[in-house]
């Protein structure tokens, strides 16, 4: 009689997939990271706009000071707040000239540029002639 081989129990291969909990945790971590990136992107865009506005306002103030210097000491006079020329019509510029400041025979010239809703932002540049 032939001997029958004993059947050995078959070994099932390990399940190599992800569990539902692992997937949910991964999705939560990814969502938090993407939300942080979206917030950071919005902040970067706002700060770049502010930087561009600040650069334009500073350039407008410096340009006005150069005009005053070019025209000379005698022609330096105060100007009321007025809108700048196109394409900078969203900016307003004001010039203040104080005679005999800081000493006799000198003029302190202040150029202030405003922009934003209700002139929320401003930049001020001073010089002495």
mmCIF file of C-alpha atoms in Angstrom:
data_model
loop_
_atom_site.group_PDB
_atom_site.id
_atom_site.type_symbol
_atom_site.label_atom_id
_atom_site.label_comp_id
_atom_site.label_asym_id
_atom_site.label_seq_id
_atom_site.Cartn_x
_atom_site.Cartn_y
_atom_site.Cartn_z
ATOM 1 C CA UNK A 1 0.000 0.000 0.000
ATOM 2 C CA UNK A 2 1.152 3.321 -0.885
ATOM 3 C CA UNK A 3 1.540 5.765 1.776
ATOM 4 C CA UNK A 4 -0.407 8.917 1.265
ATOM 5 C CA UNK A 5 1.420 12.118 1.763
ATOM 6 C CA UNK A 6 0.130 14.171 4.551
ATOM 7 C CA UNK A 7 -1.304 17.402 3.417
ATOM 8 C CA UNK A 8 0.472 20.344 4.919
ATOM 9 C CA UNK A 9 -1.617 23.377 5.710
ATOM 10 C CA UNK A 10 -1.386 25.958 2.981
ATOM 11 C CA UNK A 11 0.092 29.280 3.977
ATOM 12 C CA UNK A 12 -1.947 32.224 2.831
ATOM 13 C CA UNK A 13 0.075 35.126 1.464
ATOM 14 C CA UNK A 14 0.000 38.230 3.619
ATOM 15 C CA UNK A 15 -2.422 40.871 2.579
ATOM 16 C CA UNK A 16 -0.233 43.658 1.166
ATOM 17 C CA UNK A 17 -2.793 46.504 0.876
ATOM 18 C CA UNK A 18 -3.531 49.510 3.079
ATOM 19 C CA UNK A 19 -6.176 49.519 5.731
ATOM 20 C CA UNK A 20 -8.949 52.068 5.711
ATOM 21 C CA UNK A 21 -7.581 53.751 8.837
ATOM 22 C CA UNK A 22 -4.132 54.142 7.252
ATOM 23 C CA UNK A 23 -5.705 55.764 4.212
ATOM 24 C CA UNK A 24 -7.780 58.158 6.326
ATOM 25 C CA UNK A 25 -4.728 59.203 8.365
ATOM 26 C CA UNK A 26 -2.747 59.800 5.162
ATOM 27 C CA UNK A 27 -5.581 61.902 3.705
ATOM 28 C CA UNK A 28 -5.811 64.008 6.886
ATOM 29 C CA UNK A 29 -2.045 64.642 6.908
ATOM 30 C CA UNK A 30 -2.097 65.560 3.215
ATOM 31 C CA UNK A 31 -5.097 67.869 3.715
ATOM 32 C CA UNK A 32 -3.415 69.734 6.581
ATOM 33 C CA UNK A 33 -0.281 70.202 4.482
ATOM 34 C CA UNK A 34 -2.214 71.453 1.454
ATOM 35 C CA UNK A 35 -4.267 73.840 3.600
ATOM 36 C CA UNK A 36 -1.061 75.263 5.043
ATOM 37 C CA UNK A 37 0.378 75.730 1.545
ATOM 38 C CA UNK A 38 -2.797 77.507 0.369
ATOM 39 C CA UNK A 39 -2.659 79.903 3.328
ATOM 40 C CA UNK A 40 1.026 80.562 2.712
ATOM 41 C CA UNK A 41 0.390 81.262 -0.973
ATOM 42 C CA UNK A 42 -2.308 83.817 -0.142
ATOM 43 C CA UNK A 43 0.005 85.532 2.327
ATOM 44 C CA UNK A 44 2.816 85.673 -0.233
ATOM 45 C CA UNK A 45 0.520 87.258 -2.829
ATOM 46 C CA UNK A 46 -0.667 89.938 -0.373
ATOM 47 C CA UNK A 47 2.878 90.754 0.720
ATOM 48 C CA UNK A 48 4.082 90.988 -2.888
ATOM 49 C CA UNK A 49 1.288 93.479 -3.640
ATOM 50 C CA UNK A 50 2.236 95.556 -0.593
ATOM 51 C CA UNK A 51 5.882 95.466 -1.647
ATOM 52 C CA UNK A 52 5.024 96.648 -5.165
ATOM 53 C CA UNK A 53 2.854 99.468 -3.761
ATOM 54 C CA UNK A 54 5.598 100.521 -1.360
ATOM 55 C CA UNK A 55 8.162 100.590 -4.163
ATOM 56 C CA UNK A 56 5.893 102.677 -6.399
ATOM 57 C CA UNK A 57 5.109 105.126 -3.575
ATOM 58 C CA UNK A 58 8.788 105.514 -2.700
ATOM 59 C CA UNK A 59 9.643 106.132 -6.339
ATOM 60 C CA UNK A 60 6.918 108.784 -6.615
ATOM 61 C CA UNK A 61 8.200 110.540 -3.486
ATOM 62 C CA UNK A 62 11.805 110.447 -4.684
ATOM 63 C CA UNK A 63 10.771 111.735 -8.098
ATOM 64 C CA UNK A 64 9.053 114.731 -6.498
ATOM 65 C CA UNK A 65 12.095 115.472 -4.332
ATOM 66 C CA UNK A 66 14.324 115.387 -7.413
ATOM 67 C CA UNK A 67 11.994 117.861 -9.167
ATOM 68 C CA UNK A 68 12.165 120.207 -6.178
ATOM 69 C CA UNK A 69 15.969 119.975 -6.043
ATOM 70 C CA UNK A 70 16.218 120.588 -9.797
ATOM 71 C CA UNK A 71 14.026 123.711 -9.586
ATOM 72 C CA UNK A 72 16.110 125.183 -6.791
ATOM 73 C CA UNK A 73 15.787 126.523 -3.283
ATOM 74 C CA UNK A 74 13.579 129.522 -4.130
ATOM 75 C CA UNK A 75 10.907 127.497 -5.910
ATOM 76 C CA UNK A 76 10.387 124.959 -3.098
ATOM 77 C CA UNK A 77 6.790 125.451 -1.932
ATOM 78 C CA UNK A 78 4.210 123.327 -0.166
ATOM 79 C CA UNK A 79 1.585 121.463 -2.193
ATOM 80 C CA UNK A 80 -1.740 120.099 -1.003
ATOM 81 C CA UNK A 81 -2.613 116.435 -1.264
ATOM 82 C CA UNK A 82 -3.377 115.589 -4.900
ATOM 83 C CA UNK A 83 -3.626 112.471 -7.027
ATOM 84 C CA UNK A 84 -0.579 111.472 -9.043
ATOM 85 C CA UNK A 85 -0.629 111.190 -12.832
ATOM 86 C CA UNK A 86 -1.705 108.040 -14.651
ATOM 87 C CA UNK A 87 -0.847 105.131 -14.215
ATOM 88 C CA UNK A 88 -0.344 106.025 -10.547
ATOM 89 C CA UNK A 89 -3.745 107.655 -9.993
ATOM 90 C CA UNK A 90 -4.404 105.469 -6.933
ATOM 91 C CA UNK A 91 -1.582 107.317 -5.130
ATOM 92 C CA UNK A 92 -1.839 110.795 -3.623
ATOM 93 C CA UNK A 93 1.163 113.017 -2.964
ATOM 94 C CA UNK A 94 1.578 115.925 -0.529
ATOM 95 C CA UNK A 95 4.575 118.274 -0.187
ATOM 96 C CA UNK A 96 5.305 120.257 2.973
ATOM 97 C CA UNK A 97 8.060 122.891 3.027
ATOM 98 C CA UNK A 98 9.159 124.353 6.379
ATOM 99 C CA UNK A 99 11.234 127.514 6.024
ATOM 100 C CA UNK A 100 14.201 128.198 8.314
ATOM 101 C CA UNK A 101 14.182 124.625 9.570
ATOM 102 C CA UNK A 102 16.447 123.208 11.013
ATOM 103 C CA UNK A 103 18.407 126.493 10.818
ATOM 104 C CA UNK A 104 18.045 129.942 9.272
ATOM 105 C CA UNK A 105 18.341 129.947 5.493
ATOM 106 C CA UNK A 106 17.409 126.246 5.189
ATOM 107 C CA UNK A 107 14.205 124.522 4.149
ATOM 108 C CA UNK A 108 13.005 121.121 5.276
ATOM 109 C CA UNK A 109 11.042 119.443 2.483
ATOM 110 C CA UNK A 110 8.753 116.524 3.295
ATOM 111 C CA UNK A 111 7.056 114.498 0.576
ATOM 112 C CA UNK A 112 4.326 112.119 1.726
ATOM 113 C CA UNK A 113 2.628 109.611 -0.582
ATOM 114 C CA UNK A 114 -0.656 107.907 0.397
ATOM 115 C CA UNK A 115 -2.365 104.884 -1.149
ATOM 116 C CA UNK A 116 -4.923 102.217 -0.384
ATOM 117 C CA UNK A 117 -8.515 102.446 0.812
ATOM 118 C CA UNK A 118 -8.977 105.636 2.831
ATOM 119 C CA UNK A 119 -5.229 106.279 2.478
ATOM 120 C CA UNK A 120 -4.491 103.358 4.786
ATOM 121 C CA UNK A 121 -0.808 103.297 3.792
ATOM 122 C CA UNK A 122 1.717 106.087 3.450
ATOM 123 C CA UNK A 123 5.426 106.708 2.958
ATOM 124 C CA UNK A 124 7.292 109.862 3.931
ATOM 125 C CA UNK A 125 10.652 111.147 2.678
ATOM 126 C CA UNK A 126 12.418 114.246 4.028
ATOM 127 C CA UNK A 127 15.353 116.321 2.851
ATOM 128 C CA UNK A 128 16.945 119.667 3.678
ATOM 129 C CA UNK A 129 17.687 122.352 1.102
#
